[in-house]
Structures are given as C-alpha cells and as structure tokens.
Amino acid sequence: MKPTAGRSQTGMFTASEVEARTGVPATTLRQWERRYGFPHPARNASGYRLYSPGDVAAIQYMQSQLQSGVPASRAAELTVQAMAGSGPAPTPQDRAAPEPDRAAPNQGLGRSGAQWSALLTQALIDSDTDRAAAVLSGAHAQIPVEVVMTDVISPTMIEIGARWERGEITVAHEHQATAFLRSRISGLMDVAGVQAGFGPLVVAACAPQEQHELGLMMLTLALRRRGVRVAYLGANVPLGDLAVYARQREARAVLLALNGPWALESTLEHLRDLDGLNVPLFVGARC
C-alpha cells in the first residue's frame, strides 16, 4: 500500500507516540522533515509537533524501504512519490506487525522479553526467517526498541551461540541467524541515521580480528536514537586505519569492541597505533 499526504483532523500522534509505534526517533523525524520535506506535522497550541495517521503511514513506508536496503535518498523519493499518489491512504494499523503466533492471535500482548526471545530463538533454529521477522515485529509493537535489543535480541544471540557450542545446531544455522539479526539491526541503524544528532562525532569499530559486531551495532543504535552522532566502521578494523579515520573526521571519542582472546592479542600488539589521538577510548570486551 502507498501512503498519501492526506491529513486527518482526529487521531493525531505526538512525536513520542510515533516513535513508540514506528521505532523512528524524534530526532530522525525532524531530520527527514528538513531534508526530504516529510512528514508534515501540525503544531498544537504549545508548538509541539502532531502527526496524522497519514504521516505515520509515510514514516513506516520510508522505514520499510530503508530496512529493505534502499538508500535513504531513494527511499525518500519513493515515499514522496507514494504520498503524491491517488491510492487510498493506509492507516498505521494497515501496516501493523504480523502476528507471530497465528494460532493464538491475541497472545502477543503482555509477553515478556524472555518470551519474545524464546520465540525468536526457535524461529531462527527452525530457519524460518519469515516467522522470526514476525516475532521481532510483534516485539517492536509492544516494547521499546532498546528493550528489544537488550531483552530479546541479545539473549537470542547468546542462546544461539550456546547451542552451536553444544553441537545442537550447525555453523550454517548460527551464520544464518547472525545474518538475519544483523540485517534487522542495520535497518534500525539506518532509520536512526548517522547525522541525526548534533555535536561531536563518535567513531565505533570492532578491534582487529574481531568479526562479532552485533553488540557494537546495538550500542551504536542506542546512541543514535539519543541524538549522538556515531560513525560505525564495522568488523575487524586495523587500529592504524581507525586512527587515520578518527583524525580525518575530527572524532571526539572512539568506541572499540572485542569479544575474545583472538582479538585481544592483536589489539594489544597494535595499541600504540592509537597514540596521539588525544580523545577518550572506550573499550567493550568479553575476554
């Protein structure tokens, strides 16, 4: 379905309500408004933004394009074109999350993070990514994005890793689960945007030989949603290259992630490459 620019005079949503429904931070909404010309919020008597159901549908349409891998500028173009179309305007409910438990459609209400995590884990072990996507969509509809990260995705990652170590699943299962979760987190990172905030830039990277990046991606997402400008560099970044990048971008802090001894040895060996940066270095480790 395509969103339209039509505006309802009732059922308006505050920025915080839109964020709760869509997962798109208020800072990103303002960025889209300035950069792309949508959404088109009204203002109440106190000057606060109010979004119509059509605005929310356009935001969800833009979000779906980004999560599908469409570049932001092209996603915005497609959204604006859809808003100008003559088709019926969907309401936010038209794009509601699919129910992960089709046999019991109302059981998603009130689930704990642990319950959502168990459903997600089983879907990934079953290699049913459609069901996994439905589980995550259901969780996002019920609990904040940060809680989904800490109480649903993180325990799922740990459980998948533990089952692989016990020989209950194959490397292929573990890799598929990781790829799925990475794509979902990456989509949320794109929605939050690198430049959504103002002020100093933080650079986030995984240490040399460190390929496990989901934890750092979730931290990057949480910071961006709070308006912090974070440049995410990904896995296995040589410290010398990290230092060059941080200097060129005039970064004011560096986040470095490593999860095991395979990365610690190389990090200690090349730690001197970060000498002279004169910025805080925050290291997240599980060694």
Coordinates of C-alpha atoms in Angstrom, one line a residue:
M1 CA 0.0 0.0 0.0
K2 CA 1.1 3.6 -0.7
P3 CA 0.9 6.5 1.8
T4 CA -0.7 9.7 0.8
A5 CA -0.3 13.2 2.0
G6 CA -3.8 13.4 3.3
R7 CA -4.3 14.5 6.9
S8 CA -6.9 13.5 9.4
Q9 CA -8.2 16.1 11.9
T10 CA -8.5 13.5 14.6
G11 CA -6.3 10.8 15.9
M12 CA -3.1 12.9 15.9
F13 CA 0.0 11.5 17.4
T14 CA 2.8 13.2 19.4
A15 CA 6.5 12.6 18.4
S16 CA 6.9 10.2 21.3
E17 CA 3.9 8.2 20.3
V18 CA 5.1 8.0 16.7
E19 CA 8.5 6.8 17.9
A20 CA 6.8 4.1 20.0
R21 CA 4.7 2.9 17.0
T22 CA 7.4 3.0 14.4
G23 CA 10.8 2.9 16.2
V24 CA 11.9 6.1 14.4
P25 CA 13.4 8.6 16.8
A26 CA 12.0 12.1 17.1
T27 CA 15.4 13.5 16.0
T28 CA 15.2 11.4 12.8
L29 CA 11.7 12.6 12.1
R30 CA 12.9 16.2 12.3
Q31 CA 15.8 15.4 10.0
W32 CA 13.5 13.9 7.4
E33 CA 11.2 16.9 7.7
R34 CA 14.1 19.3 7.0
R35 CA 15.9 17.2 4.4
Y36 CA 13.1 15.5 2.5
G37 CA 10.0 17.6 3.1
F38 CA 8.0 15.0 5.0
P39 CA 6.4 14.2 7.3
H40 CA 4.1 17.3 7.6
P41 CA 3.3 17.6 11.3
A42 CA 0.8 20.1 12.6
R43 CA 1.5 22.2 15.7
N44 CA -0.6 22.3 18.8
A45 CA -1.1 25.4 20.9
S46 CA 2.2 24.8 22.7
G47 CA 4.1 24.4 19.5
Y48 CA 4.7 20.7 19.7
R49 CA 4.5 18.6 16.6
L50 CA 1.5 16.4 16.0
Y51 CA 1.5 13.7 13.3
S52 CA -1.6 12.4 11.4
P53 CA -2.2 8.8 10.6
G54 CA -1.1 9.6 7.0
D55 CA 2.2 11.0 8.4
V56 CA 2.7 7.8 10.4
A57 CA 2.0 5.7 7.3
A58 CA 4.6 7.7 5.3
I59 CA 7.1 7.2 8.1
Q60 CA 6.5 3.5 8.1
Y61 CA 6.8 3.4 4.3
M62 CA 10.1 5.2 4.4
Q63 CA 11.3 2.8 7.2
S64 CA 10.3 -0.3 5.2
Q65 CA 12.3 1.0 2.2
L66 CA 15.4 1.6 4.4
Q67 CA 15.1 -1.8 6.0
S68 CA 14.9 -3.4 2.5
G69 CA 18.3 -1.9 1.7
V70 CA 17.1 1.1 -0.3
P71 CA 19.5 4.2 0.1
A72 CA 18.0 7.0 2.2
S73 CA 17.7 9.5 -0.7
R74 CA 16.0 7.0 -3.0
A75 CA 13.7 5.8 -0.1
A76 CA 12.7 9.4 0.5
E77 CA 12.0 9.8 -3.2
L78 CA 9.8 6.7 -3.3
T79 CA 8.0 7.9 -0.2
V80 CA 7.3 11.3 -1.6
Q81 CA 6.0 9.8 -4.9
A82 CA 3.8 7.4 -2.9
M83 CA 2.4 10.3 -0.9
A84 CA 1.5 12.1 -4.1
G85 CA -0.3 9.1 -5.5
S86 CA -4.1 8.8 -5.8
G87 CA -4.5 5.5 -4.0
P88 CA -6.2 5.1 -0.6
A89 CA -4.3 6.3 2.4
P90 CA -3.4 3.5 4.7
T91 CA -3.6 4.0 8.4
P92 CA -0.8 2.9 10.7
Q93 CA -2.9 -0.2 11.5
D94 CA -2.7 -1.2 7.9
R95 CA 1.0 -1.8 8.4
A96 CA 0.7 -3.4 11.8
A97 CA 3.2 -6.0 12.7
P98 CA 2.2 -9.6 11.6
E99 CA 1.2 -11.8 14.5
P100 CA 4.0 -14.2 15.3
D101 CA 1.6 -16.8 16.8
R102 CA -1.2 -17.3 14.2
A103 CA -2.8 -20.0 16.3
A104 CA -3.5 -17.5 19.1
P105 CA -3.7 -14.0 17.7
N106 CA -4.0 -12.2 21.0
Q107 CA -1.3 -13.9 22.9
G108 CA 1.4 -11.4 21.9
L109 CA 0.0 -8.8 24.3
G110 CA 1.9 -8.6 27.5
R111 CA 4.7 -11.0 26.6
S112 CA 8.0 -10.5 28.4
G113 CA 11.3 -10.0 26.7
A114 CA 12.3 -13.6 27.6
Q115 CA 9.1 -14.9 26.0
W116 CA 9.8 -13.0 22.8
S117 CA 13.4 -14.2 22.8
A118 CA 12.3 -17.8 23.1
L119 CA 10.0 -17.4 20.1
L120 CA 12.7 -15.7 18.1
T121 CA 15.3 -18.3 19.0
Q122 CA 13.1 -21.2 18.0
A123 CA 12.2 -19.5 14.7
L124 CA 15.9 -19.0 13.9
I125 CA 16.8 -22.5 14.8
D126 CA 14.0 -23.7 12.5
S127 CA 15.5 -21.5 9.8
D128 CA 12.1 -19.8 9.4
T129 CA 13.1 -16.2 8.9
D130 CA 9.6 -15.1 8.0
R131 CA 8.4 -16.2 11.4
A132 CA 11.5 -14.6 13.0
A133 CA 10.6 -11.3 11.3
A134 CA 7.0 -11.6 12.6
V135 CA 8.3 -12.2 16.1
L136 CA 10.5 -9.2 16.0
S137 CA 7.8 -7.0 14.5
G138 CA 5.4 -8.2 17.3
A139 CA 8.0 -7.4 19.9
H140 CA 8.7 -3.9 18.5
A141 CA 4.9 -3.2 18.6
Q142 CA 4.8 -4.0 22.3
I143 CA 8.1 -2.8 23.8
P144 CA 10.7 0.0 23.2
V145 CA 13.5 -0.6 20.7
E146 CA 16.2 -0.5 23.4
V147 CA 14.4 -3.2 25.3
V148 CA 14.0 -5.3 22.2
M149 CA 17.8 -5.1 21.9
T150 CA 18.7 -5.9 25.5
D151 CA 15.9 -8.4 26.4
V152 CA 15.1 -10.1 23.1
I153 CA 17.9 -10.0 20.6
S154 CA 20.9 -10.2 23.0
P155 CA 19.6 -13.3 24.8
T156 CA 18.7 -14.9 21.5
M157 CA 22.3 -14.3 20.2
I158 CA 23.7 -15.9 23.4
E159 CA 21.4 -18.9 23.2
I160 CA 22.1 -19.5 19.5
G161 CA 25.9 -19.4 20.3
A162 CA 25.4 -21.7 23.2
R163 CA 23.5 -24.2 21.1
W164 CA 26.2 -24.1 18.5
E165 CA 28.9 -24.8 21.1
R166 CA 26.9 -27.7 22.4
G167 CA 26.7 -29.1 18.9
E168 CA 22.9 -28.8 18.8
I169 CA 22.9 -26.7 15.6
T170 CA 25.4 -26.3 12.8
V171 CA 27.6 -23.4 11.8
A172 CA 25.2 -22.8 8.9
H173 CA 22.3 -22.3 11.4
E174 CA 24.4 -19.9 13.5
H175 CA 25.5 -17.9 10.5
Q176 CA 22.0 -17.6 9.1
A177 CA 20.7 -16.4 12.5
T178 CA 23.5 -13.9 12.8
A179 CA 23.0 -12.6 9.2
F180 CA 19.2 -12.2 9.9
L181 CA 19.8 -10.3 13.2
R182 CA 22.5 -8.1 11.6
S183 CA 20.2 -7.1 8.8
R184 CA 17.4 -6.1 11.3
I185 CA 19.7 -4.1 13.5
S186 CA 21.3 -2.5 10.4
G187 CA 17.9 -1.4 9.2
L188 CA 17.2 0.3 12.5
M189 CA 20.6 2.0 12.5
D190 CA 19.8 3.4 9.0
V191 CA 16.5 4.7 10.3
A192 CA 18.2 6.4 13.2
G193 CA 20.7 8.0 10.8
V194 CA 24.4 8.9 11.3
Q195 CA 23.8 12.6 11.2
A196 CA 20.5 12.6 13.2
G197 CA 22.2 14.4 16.1
F198 CA 24.3 17.4 16.6
G199 CA 27.7 18.0 18.2
P200 CA 30.9 15.9 18.4
L201 CA 31.3 12.7 16.4
V202 CA 31.9 9.3 18.0
V203 CA 33.6 6.5 15.9
A204 CA 32.7 2.9 16.6
A205 CA 34.7 -0.1 15.4
C206 CA 35.5 -3.7 16.1
A207 CA 39.0 -4.5 17.1
P208 CA 41.5 -6.2 14.7
Q209 CA 40.5 -9.9 14.1
E210 CA 37.1 -9.2 15.7
Q211 CA 34.2 -10.4 13.5
H212 CA 31.4 -10.3 16.1
E213 CA 29.8 -6.9 15.6
L214 CA 26.2 -7.2 16.7
G215 CA 26.8 -5.9 20.2
L216 CA 28.6 -2.8 18.9
M217 CA 25.8 -2.3 16.3
M218 CA 23.2 -2.3 19.1
L219 CA 25.2 0.2 21.1
T220 CA 25.6 2.4 18.0
L221 CA 21.8 2.2 17.5
A222 CA 21.1 3.2 21.1
L223 CA 23.4 6.2 20.9
R224 CA 22.0 7.4 17.6
R225 CA 18.5 7.1 19.0
R226 CA 19.6 9.5 21.7
G227 CA 20.9 12.0 19.2
V228 CA 24.6 11.1 19.3
R229 CA 26.5 11.2 16.0
V230 CA 28.1 7.8 15.6
A231 CA 30.1 6.7 12.6
Y232 CA 30.0 2.9 12.5
L233 CA 33.0 1.2 10.8
G234 CA 32.2 -2.5 11.2
A235 CA 34.2 -5.6 12.0
N236 CA 38.0 -6.2 12.0
V237 CA 39.3 -2.7 11.7
P238 CA 43.1 -2.2 11.8
L239 CA 43.9 0.2 14.6
G240 CA 46.2 2.3 12.3
D241 CA 43.3 2.8 9.9
L242 CA 41.0 3.6 12.7
A243 CA 43.3 6.3 13.9
V244 CA 43.6 7.8 10.5
Y245 CA 39.8 7.9 10.1
A246 CA 39.2 9.3 13.5
R247 CA 41.7 12.2 12.8
Q248 CA 40.3 12.9 9.4
R249 CA 36.7 13.1 10.8
E250 CA 37.9 15.0 13.9
A251 CA 36.2 12.4 16.1
R252 CA 35.9 13.3 19.8
A253 CA 35.7 9.7 21.1
V254 CA 36.4 6.1 19.9
L255 CA 34.4 3.0 20.8
L256 CA 36.3 -0.3 20.4
A257 CA 34.7 -3.7 20.7
L258 CA 36.4 -7.1 21.2
N259 CA 34.8 -10.3 22.3
G260 CA 37.6 -12.8 22.8
P261 CA 41.3 -13.5 23.1
W262 CA 41.5 -13.8 19.3
A263 CA 41.1 -10.0 19.1
L264 CA 42.9 -9.1 22.4
E265 CA 46.3 -10.2 21.3
S266 CA 46.2 -8.2 18.0
T267 CA 44.7 -5.2 19.8
L268 CA 47.5 -5.1 22.4
E269 CA 50.1 -5.6 19.7
H270 CA 48.9 -2.6 17.7
L271 CA 47.5 -0.4 20.5
R272 CA 50.3 2.1 20.0
D273 CA 48.8 3.0 16.6
L274 CA 46.2 4.9 18.6
D275 CA 48.8 7.0 20.3
G276 CA 48.4 10.7 19.7
L277 CA 44.6 10.7 19.1
N278 CA 44.1 12.5 22.4
V279 CA 40.5 11.5 22.6
P280 CA 38.7 9.2 25.0
L281 CA 39.0 5.5 24.1
F282 CA 36.1 3.3 25.3
V283 CA 36.7 -0.5 25.1
G284 CA 34.0 -3.0 25.4
A285 CA 35.3 -6.5 25.9
R286 CA 34.3 -10.0 26.9
C287 CA 37.6 -11.9 27.2

